[in-house]
mmCIF file of C-alpha atoms in Angstrom:
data_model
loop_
_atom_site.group_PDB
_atom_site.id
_atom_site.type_symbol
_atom_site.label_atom_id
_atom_site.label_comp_id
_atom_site.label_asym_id
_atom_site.label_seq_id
_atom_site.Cartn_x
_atom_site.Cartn_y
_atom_site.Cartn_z
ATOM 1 C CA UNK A 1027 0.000 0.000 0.000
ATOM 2 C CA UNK A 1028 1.505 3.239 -1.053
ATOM 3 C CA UNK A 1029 2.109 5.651 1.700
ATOM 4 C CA UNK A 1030 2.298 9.311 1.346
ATOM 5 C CA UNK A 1031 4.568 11.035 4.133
ATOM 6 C CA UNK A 1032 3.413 14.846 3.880
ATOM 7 C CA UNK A 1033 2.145 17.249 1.165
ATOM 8 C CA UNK A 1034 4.466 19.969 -0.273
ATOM 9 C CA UNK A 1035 2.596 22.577 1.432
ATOM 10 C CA UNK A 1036 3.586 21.041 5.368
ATOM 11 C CA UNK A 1037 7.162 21.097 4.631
ATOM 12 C CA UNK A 1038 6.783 24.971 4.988
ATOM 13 C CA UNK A 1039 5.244 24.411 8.405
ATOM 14 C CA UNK A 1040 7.966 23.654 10.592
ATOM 15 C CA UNK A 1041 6.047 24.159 13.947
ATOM 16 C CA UNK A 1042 3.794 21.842 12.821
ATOM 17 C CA UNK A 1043 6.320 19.202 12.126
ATOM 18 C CA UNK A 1044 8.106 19.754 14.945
ATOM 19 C CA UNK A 1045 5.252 19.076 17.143
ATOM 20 C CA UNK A 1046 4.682 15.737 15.505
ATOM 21 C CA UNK A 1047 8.134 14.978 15.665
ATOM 22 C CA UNK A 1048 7.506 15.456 19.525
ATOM 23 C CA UNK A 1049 4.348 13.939 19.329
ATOM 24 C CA UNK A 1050 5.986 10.686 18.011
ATOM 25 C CA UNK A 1051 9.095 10.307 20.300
ATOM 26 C CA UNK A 1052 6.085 10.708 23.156
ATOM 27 C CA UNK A 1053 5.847 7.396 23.511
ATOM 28 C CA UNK A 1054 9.363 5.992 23.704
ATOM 29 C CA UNK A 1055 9.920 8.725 26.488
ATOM 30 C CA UNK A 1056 7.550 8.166 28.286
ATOM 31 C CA UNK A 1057 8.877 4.309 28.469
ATOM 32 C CA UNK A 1058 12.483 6.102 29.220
ATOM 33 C CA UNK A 1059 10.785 7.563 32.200
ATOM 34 C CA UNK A 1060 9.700 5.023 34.316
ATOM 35 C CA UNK A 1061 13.368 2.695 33.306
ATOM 36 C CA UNK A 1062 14.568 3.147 36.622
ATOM 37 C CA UNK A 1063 11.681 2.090 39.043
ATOM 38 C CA UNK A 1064 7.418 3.580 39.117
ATOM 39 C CA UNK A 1065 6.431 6.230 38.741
ATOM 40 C CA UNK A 1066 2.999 8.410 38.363
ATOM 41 C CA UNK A 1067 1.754 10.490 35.667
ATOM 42 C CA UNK A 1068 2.539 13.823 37.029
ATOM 43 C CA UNK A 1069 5.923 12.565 37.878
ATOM 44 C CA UNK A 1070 6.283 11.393 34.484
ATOM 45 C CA UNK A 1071 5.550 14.558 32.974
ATOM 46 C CA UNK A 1072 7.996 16.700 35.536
ATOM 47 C CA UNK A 1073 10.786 14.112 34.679
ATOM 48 C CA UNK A 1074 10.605 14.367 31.204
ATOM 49 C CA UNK A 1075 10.247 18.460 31.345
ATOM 50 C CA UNK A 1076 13.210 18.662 33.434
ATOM 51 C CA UNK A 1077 15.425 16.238 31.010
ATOM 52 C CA UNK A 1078 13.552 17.211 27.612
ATOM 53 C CA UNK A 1079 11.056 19.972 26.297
ATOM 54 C CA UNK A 1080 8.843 17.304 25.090
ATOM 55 C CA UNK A 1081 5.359 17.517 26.828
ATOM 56 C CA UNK A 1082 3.147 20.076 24.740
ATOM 57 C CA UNK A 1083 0.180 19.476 26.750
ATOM 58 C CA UNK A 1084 0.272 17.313 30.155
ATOM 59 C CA UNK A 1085 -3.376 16.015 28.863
ATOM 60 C CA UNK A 1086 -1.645 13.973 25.909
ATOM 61 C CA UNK A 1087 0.638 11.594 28.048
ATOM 62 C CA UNK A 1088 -2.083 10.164 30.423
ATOM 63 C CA UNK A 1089 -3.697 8.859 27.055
ATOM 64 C CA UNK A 1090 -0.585 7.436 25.515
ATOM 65 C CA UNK A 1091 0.525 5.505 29.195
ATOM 66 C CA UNK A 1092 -3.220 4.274 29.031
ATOM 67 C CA UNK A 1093 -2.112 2.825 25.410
ATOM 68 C CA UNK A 1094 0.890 1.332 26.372
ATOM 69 C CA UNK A 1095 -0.651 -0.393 29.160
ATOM 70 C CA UNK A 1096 -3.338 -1.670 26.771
ATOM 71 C CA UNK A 1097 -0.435 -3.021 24.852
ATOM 72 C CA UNK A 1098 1.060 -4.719 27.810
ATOM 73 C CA UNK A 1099 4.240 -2.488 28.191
ATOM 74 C CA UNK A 1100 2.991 -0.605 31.386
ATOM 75 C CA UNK A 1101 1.489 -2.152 34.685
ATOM 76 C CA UNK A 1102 -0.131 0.049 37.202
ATOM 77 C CA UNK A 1103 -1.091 0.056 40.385
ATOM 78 C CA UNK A 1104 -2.819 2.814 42.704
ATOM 79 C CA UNK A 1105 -0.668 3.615 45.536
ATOM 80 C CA UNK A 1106 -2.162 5.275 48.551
ATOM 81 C CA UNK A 1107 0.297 8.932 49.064
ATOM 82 C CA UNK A 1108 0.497 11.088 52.034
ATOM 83 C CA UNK A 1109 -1.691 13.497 50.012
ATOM 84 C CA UNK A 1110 -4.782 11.738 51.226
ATOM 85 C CA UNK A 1111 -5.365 10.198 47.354
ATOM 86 C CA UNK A 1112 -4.285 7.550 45.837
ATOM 87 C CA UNK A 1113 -2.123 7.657 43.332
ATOM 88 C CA UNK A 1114 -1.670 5.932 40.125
ATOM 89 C CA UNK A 1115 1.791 4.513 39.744
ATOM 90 C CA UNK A 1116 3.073 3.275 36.104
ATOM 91 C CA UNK A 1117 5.989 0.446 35.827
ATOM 92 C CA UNK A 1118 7.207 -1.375 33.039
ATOM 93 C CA UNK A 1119 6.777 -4.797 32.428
ATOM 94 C CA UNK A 1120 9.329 -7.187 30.916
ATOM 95 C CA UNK A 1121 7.716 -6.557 27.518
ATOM 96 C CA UNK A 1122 7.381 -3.166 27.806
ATOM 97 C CA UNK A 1123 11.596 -2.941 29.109
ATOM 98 C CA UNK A 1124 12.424 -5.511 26.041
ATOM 99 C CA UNK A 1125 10.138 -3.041 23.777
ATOM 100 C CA UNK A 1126 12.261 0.432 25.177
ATOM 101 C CA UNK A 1127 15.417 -1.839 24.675
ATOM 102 C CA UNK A 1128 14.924 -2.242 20.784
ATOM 103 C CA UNK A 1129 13.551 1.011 20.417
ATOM 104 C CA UNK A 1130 16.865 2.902 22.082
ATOM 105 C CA UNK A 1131 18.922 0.763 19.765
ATOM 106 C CA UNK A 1132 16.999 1.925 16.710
ATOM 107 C CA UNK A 1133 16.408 5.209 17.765
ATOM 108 C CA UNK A 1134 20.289 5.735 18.597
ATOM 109 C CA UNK A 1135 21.465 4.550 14.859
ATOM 110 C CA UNK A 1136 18.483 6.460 13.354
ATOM 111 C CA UNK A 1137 19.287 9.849 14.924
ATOM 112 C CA UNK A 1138 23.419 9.475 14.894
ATOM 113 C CA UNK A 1139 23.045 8.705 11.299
ATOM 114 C CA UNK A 1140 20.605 11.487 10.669
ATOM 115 C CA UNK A 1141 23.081 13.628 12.346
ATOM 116 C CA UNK A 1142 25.539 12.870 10.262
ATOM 117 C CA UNK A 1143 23.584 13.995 7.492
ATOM 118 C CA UNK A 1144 22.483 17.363 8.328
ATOM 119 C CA UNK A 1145 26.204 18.339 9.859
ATOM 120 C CA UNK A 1146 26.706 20.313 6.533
ATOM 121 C CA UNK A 1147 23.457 21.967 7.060
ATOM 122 C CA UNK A 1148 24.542 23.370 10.148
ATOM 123 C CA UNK A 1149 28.187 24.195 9.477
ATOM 124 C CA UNK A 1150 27.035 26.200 6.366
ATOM 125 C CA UNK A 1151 24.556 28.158 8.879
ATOM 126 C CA UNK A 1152 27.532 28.814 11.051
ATOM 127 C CA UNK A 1153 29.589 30.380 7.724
ATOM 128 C CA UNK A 1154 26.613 32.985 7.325
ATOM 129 C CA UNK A 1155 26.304 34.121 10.610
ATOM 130 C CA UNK B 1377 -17.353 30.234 44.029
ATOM 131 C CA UNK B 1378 -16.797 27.062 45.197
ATOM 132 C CA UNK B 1379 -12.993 25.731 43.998
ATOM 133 C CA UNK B 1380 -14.375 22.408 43.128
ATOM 134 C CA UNK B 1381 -16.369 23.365 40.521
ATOM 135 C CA UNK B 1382 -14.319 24.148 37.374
ATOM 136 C CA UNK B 1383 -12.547 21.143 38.321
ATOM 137 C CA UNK B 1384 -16.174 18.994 38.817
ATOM 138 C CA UNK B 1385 -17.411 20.098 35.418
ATOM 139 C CA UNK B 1386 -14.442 19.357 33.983
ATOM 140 C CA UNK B 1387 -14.650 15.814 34.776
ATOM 141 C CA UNK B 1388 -18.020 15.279 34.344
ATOM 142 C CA UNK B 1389 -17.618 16.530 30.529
ATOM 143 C CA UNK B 1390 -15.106 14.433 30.089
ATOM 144 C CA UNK B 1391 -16.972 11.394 31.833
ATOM 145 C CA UNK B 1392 -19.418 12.064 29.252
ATOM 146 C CA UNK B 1393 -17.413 12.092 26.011
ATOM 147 C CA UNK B 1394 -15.493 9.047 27.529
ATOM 148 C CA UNK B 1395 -18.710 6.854 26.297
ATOM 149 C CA UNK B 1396 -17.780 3.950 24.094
ATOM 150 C CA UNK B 1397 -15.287 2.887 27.169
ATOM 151 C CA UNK B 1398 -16.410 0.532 29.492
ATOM 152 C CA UNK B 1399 -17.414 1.962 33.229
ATOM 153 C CA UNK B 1400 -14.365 0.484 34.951
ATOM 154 C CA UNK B 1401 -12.273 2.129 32.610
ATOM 155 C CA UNK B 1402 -13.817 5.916 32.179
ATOM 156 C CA UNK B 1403 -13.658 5.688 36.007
ATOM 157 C CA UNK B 1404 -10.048 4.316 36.308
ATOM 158 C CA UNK B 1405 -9.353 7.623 33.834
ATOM 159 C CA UNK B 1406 -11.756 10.495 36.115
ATOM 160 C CA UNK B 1407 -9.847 8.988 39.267
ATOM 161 C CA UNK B 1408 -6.602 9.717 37.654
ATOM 162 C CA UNK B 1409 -7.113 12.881 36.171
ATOM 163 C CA UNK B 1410 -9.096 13.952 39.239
ATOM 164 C CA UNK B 1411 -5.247 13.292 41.238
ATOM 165 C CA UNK B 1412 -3.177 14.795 38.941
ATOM 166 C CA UNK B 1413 -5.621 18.222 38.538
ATOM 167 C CA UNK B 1414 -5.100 18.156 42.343
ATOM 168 C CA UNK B 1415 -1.381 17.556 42.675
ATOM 169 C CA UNK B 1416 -0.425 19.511 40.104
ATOM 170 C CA UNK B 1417 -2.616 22.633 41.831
ATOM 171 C CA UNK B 1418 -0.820 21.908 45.512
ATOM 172 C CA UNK B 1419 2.417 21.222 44.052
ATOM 173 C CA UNK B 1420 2.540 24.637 41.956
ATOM 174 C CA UNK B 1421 0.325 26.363 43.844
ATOM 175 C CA UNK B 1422 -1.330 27.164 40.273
ATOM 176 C CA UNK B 1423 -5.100 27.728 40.251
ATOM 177 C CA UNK B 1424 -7.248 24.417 39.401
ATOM 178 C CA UNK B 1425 -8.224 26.547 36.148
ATOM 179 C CA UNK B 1426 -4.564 26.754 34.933
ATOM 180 C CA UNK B 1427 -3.540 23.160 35.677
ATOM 181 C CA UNK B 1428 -7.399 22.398 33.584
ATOM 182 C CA UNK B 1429 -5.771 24.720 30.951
ATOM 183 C CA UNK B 1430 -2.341 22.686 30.793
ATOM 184 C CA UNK B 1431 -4.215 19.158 30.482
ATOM 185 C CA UNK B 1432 -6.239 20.720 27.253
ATOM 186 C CA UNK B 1433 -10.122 20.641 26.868
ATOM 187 C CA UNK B 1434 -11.603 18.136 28.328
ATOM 188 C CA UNK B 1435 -13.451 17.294 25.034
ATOM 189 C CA UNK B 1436 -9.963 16.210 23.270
ATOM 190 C CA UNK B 1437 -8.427 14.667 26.115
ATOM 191 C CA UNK B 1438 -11.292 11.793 25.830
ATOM 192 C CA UNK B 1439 -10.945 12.189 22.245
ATOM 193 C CA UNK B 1440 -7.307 10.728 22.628
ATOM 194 C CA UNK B 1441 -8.831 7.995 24.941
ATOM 195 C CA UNK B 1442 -11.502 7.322 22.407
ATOM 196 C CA UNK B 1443 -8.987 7.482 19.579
ATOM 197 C CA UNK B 1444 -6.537 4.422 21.142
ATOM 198 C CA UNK B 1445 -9.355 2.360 21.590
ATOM 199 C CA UNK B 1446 -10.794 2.448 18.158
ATOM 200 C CA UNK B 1447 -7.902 1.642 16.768
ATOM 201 C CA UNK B 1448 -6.571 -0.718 19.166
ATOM 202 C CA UNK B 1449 -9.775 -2.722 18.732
ATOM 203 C CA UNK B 1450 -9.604 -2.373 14.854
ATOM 204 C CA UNK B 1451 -6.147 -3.516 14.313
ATOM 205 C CA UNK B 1452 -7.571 -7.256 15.730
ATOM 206 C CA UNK B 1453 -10.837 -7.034 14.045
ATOM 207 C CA UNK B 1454 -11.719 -8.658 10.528
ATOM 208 C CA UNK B 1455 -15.592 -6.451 10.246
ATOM 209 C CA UNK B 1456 -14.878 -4.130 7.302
ATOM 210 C CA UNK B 1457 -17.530 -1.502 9.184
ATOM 211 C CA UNK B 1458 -15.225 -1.501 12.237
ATOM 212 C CA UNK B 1459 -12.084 -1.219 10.187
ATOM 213 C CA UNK B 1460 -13.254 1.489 7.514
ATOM 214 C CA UNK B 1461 -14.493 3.235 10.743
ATOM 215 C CA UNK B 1462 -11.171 3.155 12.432
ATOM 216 C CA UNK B 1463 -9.654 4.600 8.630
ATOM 217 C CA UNK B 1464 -12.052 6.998 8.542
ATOM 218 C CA UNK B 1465 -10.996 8.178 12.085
ATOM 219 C CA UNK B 1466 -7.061 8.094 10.487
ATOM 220 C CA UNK B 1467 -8.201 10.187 7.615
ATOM 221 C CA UNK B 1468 -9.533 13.094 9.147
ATOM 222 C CA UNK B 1469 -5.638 13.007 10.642
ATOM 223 C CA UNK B 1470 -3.711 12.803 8.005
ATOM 224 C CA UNK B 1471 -2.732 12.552 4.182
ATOM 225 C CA UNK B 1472 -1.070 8.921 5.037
ATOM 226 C CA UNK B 1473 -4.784 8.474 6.606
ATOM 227 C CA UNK B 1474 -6.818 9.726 3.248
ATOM 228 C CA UNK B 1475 -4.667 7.573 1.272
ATOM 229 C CA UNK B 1476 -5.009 3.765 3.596
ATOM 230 C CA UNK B 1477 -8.849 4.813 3.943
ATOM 231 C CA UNK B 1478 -9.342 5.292 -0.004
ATOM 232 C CA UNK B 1479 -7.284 1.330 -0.528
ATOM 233 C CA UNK B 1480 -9.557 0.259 2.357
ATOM 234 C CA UNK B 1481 -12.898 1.320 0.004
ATOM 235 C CA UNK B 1482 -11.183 0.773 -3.381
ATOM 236 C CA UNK B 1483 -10.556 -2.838 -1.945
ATOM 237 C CA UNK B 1484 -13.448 -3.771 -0.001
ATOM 238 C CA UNK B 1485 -15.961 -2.455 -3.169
ATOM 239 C CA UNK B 1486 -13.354 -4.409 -5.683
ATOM 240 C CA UNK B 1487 -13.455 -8.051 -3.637
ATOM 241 C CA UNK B 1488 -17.176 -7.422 -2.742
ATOM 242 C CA UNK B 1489 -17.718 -6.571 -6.666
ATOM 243 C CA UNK B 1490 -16.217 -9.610 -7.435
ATOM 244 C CA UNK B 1491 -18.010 -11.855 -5.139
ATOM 245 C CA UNK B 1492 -20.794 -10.227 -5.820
ATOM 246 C CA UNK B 1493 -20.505 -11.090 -9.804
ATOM 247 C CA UNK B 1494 -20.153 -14.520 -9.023
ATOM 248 C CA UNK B 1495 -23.095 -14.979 -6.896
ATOM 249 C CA UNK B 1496 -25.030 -13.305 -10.111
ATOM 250 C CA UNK B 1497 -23.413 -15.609 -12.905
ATOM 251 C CA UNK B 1498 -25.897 -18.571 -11.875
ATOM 252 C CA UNK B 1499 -28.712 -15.737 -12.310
ATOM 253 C CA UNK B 1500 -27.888 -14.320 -15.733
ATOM 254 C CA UNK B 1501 -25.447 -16.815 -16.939
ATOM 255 C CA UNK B 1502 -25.629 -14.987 -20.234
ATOM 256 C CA UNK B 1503 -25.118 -11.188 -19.258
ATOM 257 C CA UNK B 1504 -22.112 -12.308 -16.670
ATOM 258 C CA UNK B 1505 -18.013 -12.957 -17.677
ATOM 259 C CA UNK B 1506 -15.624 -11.812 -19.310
ATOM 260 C CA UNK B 1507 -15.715 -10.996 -23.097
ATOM 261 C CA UNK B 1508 -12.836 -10.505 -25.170
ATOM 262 C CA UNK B 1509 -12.335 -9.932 -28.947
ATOM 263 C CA UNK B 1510 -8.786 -11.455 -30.641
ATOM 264 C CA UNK B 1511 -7.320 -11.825 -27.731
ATOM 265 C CA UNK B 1512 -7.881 -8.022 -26.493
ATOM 266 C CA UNK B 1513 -10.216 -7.759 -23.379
ATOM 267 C CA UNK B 1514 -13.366 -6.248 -24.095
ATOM 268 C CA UNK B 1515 -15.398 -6.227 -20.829
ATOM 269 C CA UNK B 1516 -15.704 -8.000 -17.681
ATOM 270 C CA UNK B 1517 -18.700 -8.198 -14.915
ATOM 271 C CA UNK B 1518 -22.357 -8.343 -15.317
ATOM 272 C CA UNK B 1519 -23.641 -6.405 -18.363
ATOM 273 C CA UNK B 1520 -26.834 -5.956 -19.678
ATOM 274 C CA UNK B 1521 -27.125 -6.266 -22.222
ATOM 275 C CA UNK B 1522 -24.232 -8.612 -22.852
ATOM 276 C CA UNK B 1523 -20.939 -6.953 -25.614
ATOM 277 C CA UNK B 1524 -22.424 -8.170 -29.055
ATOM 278 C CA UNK B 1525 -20.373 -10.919 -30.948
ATOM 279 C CA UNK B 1526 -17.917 -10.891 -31.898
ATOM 280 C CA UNK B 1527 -16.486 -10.270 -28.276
ATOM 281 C CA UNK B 1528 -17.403 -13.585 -26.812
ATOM 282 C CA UNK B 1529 -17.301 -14.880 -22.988
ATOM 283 C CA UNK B 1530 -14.377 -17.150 -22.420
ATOM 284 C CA UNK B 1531 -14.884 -18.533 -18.573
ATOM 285 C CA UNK B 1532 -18.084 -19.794 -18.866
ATOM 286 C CA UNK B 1533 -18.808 -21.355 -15.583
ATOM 287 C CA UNK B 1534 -15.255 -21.353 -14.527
ATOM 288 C CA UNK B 1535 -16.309 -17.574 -13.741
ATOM 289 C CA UNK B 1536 -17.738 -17.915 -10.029
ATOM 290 C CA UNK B 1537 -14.658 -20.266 -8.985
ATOM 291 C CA UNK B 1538 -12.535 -17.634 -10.067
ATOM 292 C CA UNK B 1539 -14.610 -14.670 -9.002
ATOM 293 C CA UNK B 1540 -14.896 -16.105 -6.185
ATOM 294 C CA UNK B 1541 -11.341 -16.569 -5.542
ATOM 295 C CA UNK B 1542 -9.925 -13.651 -6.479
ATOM 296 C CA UNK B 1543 -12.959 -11.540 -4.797
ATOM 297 C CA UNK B 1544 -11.997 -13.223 -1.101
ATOM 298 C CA UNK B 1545 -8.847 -12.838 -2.101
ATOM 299 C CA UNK B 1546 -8.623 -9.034 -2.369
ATOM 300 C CA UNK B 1547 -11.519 -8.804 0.646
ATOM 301 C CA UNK B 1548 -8.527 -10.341 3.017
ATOM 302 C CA UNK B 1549 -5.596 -8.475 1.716
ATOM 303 C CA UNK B 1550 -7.521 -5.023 2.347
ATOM 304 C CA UNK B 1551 -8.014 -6.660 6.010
ATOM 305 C CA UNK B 1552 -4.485 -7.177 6.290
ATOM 306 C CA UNK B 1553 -3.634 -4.156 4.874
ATOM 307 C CA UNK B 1554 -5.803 -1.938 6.754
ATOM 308 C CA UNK B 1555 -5.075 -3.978 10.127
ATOM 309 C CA UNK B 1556 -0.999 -3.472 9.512
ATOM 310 C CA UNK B 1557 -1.419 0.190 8.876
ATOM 311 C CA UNK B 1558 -3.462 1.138 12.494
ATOM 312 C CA UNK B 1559 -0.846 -0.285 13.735
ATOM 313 C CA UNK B 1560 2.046 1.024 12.346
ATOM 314 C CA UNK B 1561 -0.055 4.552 12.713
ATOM 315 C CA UNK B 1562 -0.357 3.156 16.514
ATOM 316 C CA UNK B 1563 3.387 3.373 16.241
ATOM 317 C CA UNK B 1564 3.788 6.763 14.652
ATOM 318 C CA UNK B 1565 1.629 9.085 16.851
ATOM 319 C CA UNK B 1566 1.925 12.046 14.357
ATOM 320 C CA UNK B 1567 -1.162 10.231 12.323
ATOM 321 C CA UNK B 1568 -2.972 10.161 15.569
#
């Protein structure tokens, strides 16, 4: 089946394609997030604002954890917190650390070589300014 | 005003829109949301209405919910309703989305066609086939009334066997097809 990336007219929107660039990599971080032990959403969302820019809107992640635990990546369990609520606490499963495995090994060699690529974009930018 | 209430409304719009889940889940999904409104508030000190204002309107926030579902339940189904539904859903996304929900019709009204034909050639024996004329195709499917000689109908009744086969044939593919692109889109978020 053939499959169209974009239309002429988005490459001149690079907001827009930087958001969906975002959008997509949503997902593997949020699998990053909870690597090193459970977490809960709001945690999730401070963690990955303090080590990336890439929450847009702290409504789209509790979707996309509610995916991956569809998919079997993510368990949960609510957690009673000093607060006086519970607490919803995300962990990975073995699938879902297998799944973040493969897709830090792909992601890695996709983006190095990518970078690789655009270095003479950049150093020609650096020339004009 | 009572502090609870943007945050009450809020919940029970999105309660609302969270329909096609079942109860156990929209619940699960108010509880949650209903924690992080209110640890996000005491943690930043931020007004309910701001932290509401981060998460987006409540309306697309179920959307999102609604959105996985339909195509997590489409990817494993084989109804051509559900599927075309869950396309339809892609399209309104995306060009990549247009293009698998226009293969999902072109295939589904191509194998149907075809099975369709077959079912008819016991019917109108006469008006169904295909025809061709020194070797050059002149028309295929059920035709009244039927090309004029001296196009003639080579199949004969071999026609529903192979309508029949080819039809299912394409019908399954276009499953497969559609099936393997909700979840690659699954994947790739930016069709979502």
């Amino acid at each position: 089946m053939a499959k169209v990336r974009a239309l002429p007219a988005e490459d001149d929107q690079p907001d827009r394609w930087e958001a969906q660039l975002r959008k997509g990599a949503l997902e593997m971080a949020a699998l990053a997030s909870l690597w090193q032990g459970r977490l809960y959403g709001l945690e999730i969302i401070r963690y990955l604002e303090d080590r990336s820019r890439l929450v847009l809107s702290e409504g789209t992640i509790y979707p996309i954890l509610n995916r991956l635990k569809a998919e079997g990546l993510l368990a949960s369990e609510w957690v009673e917190s000093v607060a006086g609520h519970p607490r919803k606490y995300y962990s990975l499963t073995v699938a879902g650390r297998r799944r973040l495995r493969l897709m830090a090994e792909a992601w890695t060699s996709f983006s190095s070589g990518l970078s690789r690529l655009l270095e003479p974009v950049l150093e020609k930018q650096e020339k004009l300014q | 005003m009572n502090p609870e209430m943007p945050i009450e409304s809020y919940l029970t719009t999105l309660r609302l829109h969270l329909g096609p889940l079942t109860l156990a889940e929209r619940e699960e999904i108010v509880r949650e949301i209903a924690a992080h409104v209110r640890d996000s508030a005491e943690e930043s000190g931020a007004s309910v209405e701001s932290v509401l204002a981060r998460l987006g309107p409540a309306e697309e926030l179920a959307a999102q919910y609604r959105d996985g579902l339909l195509i997590r339940q489409a990817s494993r189904s084989f109804s051509p309703l559900v599927l075309l539904r869950a396309t339809l859903r892609l399209a309104t996304k995306g060009i990549s989305g247009i293009v698998v929900f226009s293969c999902g019709v072109f295939g589904y009204s191509m194998g149907g066609g075809l099975v369709l034909t077959a079912l008819l050639k016991p019917i109108f024996p006469a008006n169904t086939g295909v025809w061709f004329n020194d070797e050059q195709l002149v028309s295929s499917g059920v035709l009244f009334p039927a090309p004029a000689p001296p196009a003639h109908e080579i199949l004969g009744m071999w026609y529903i066997p192979l309508a029949l086969t080819a039809g299912s044939l394409l019908l399954l593919l276009t499953t497969f097809a559609i099936r393997r692109s909700l979840r690659v889109s699954q994947r790739l978020q930016s069709l979502l």
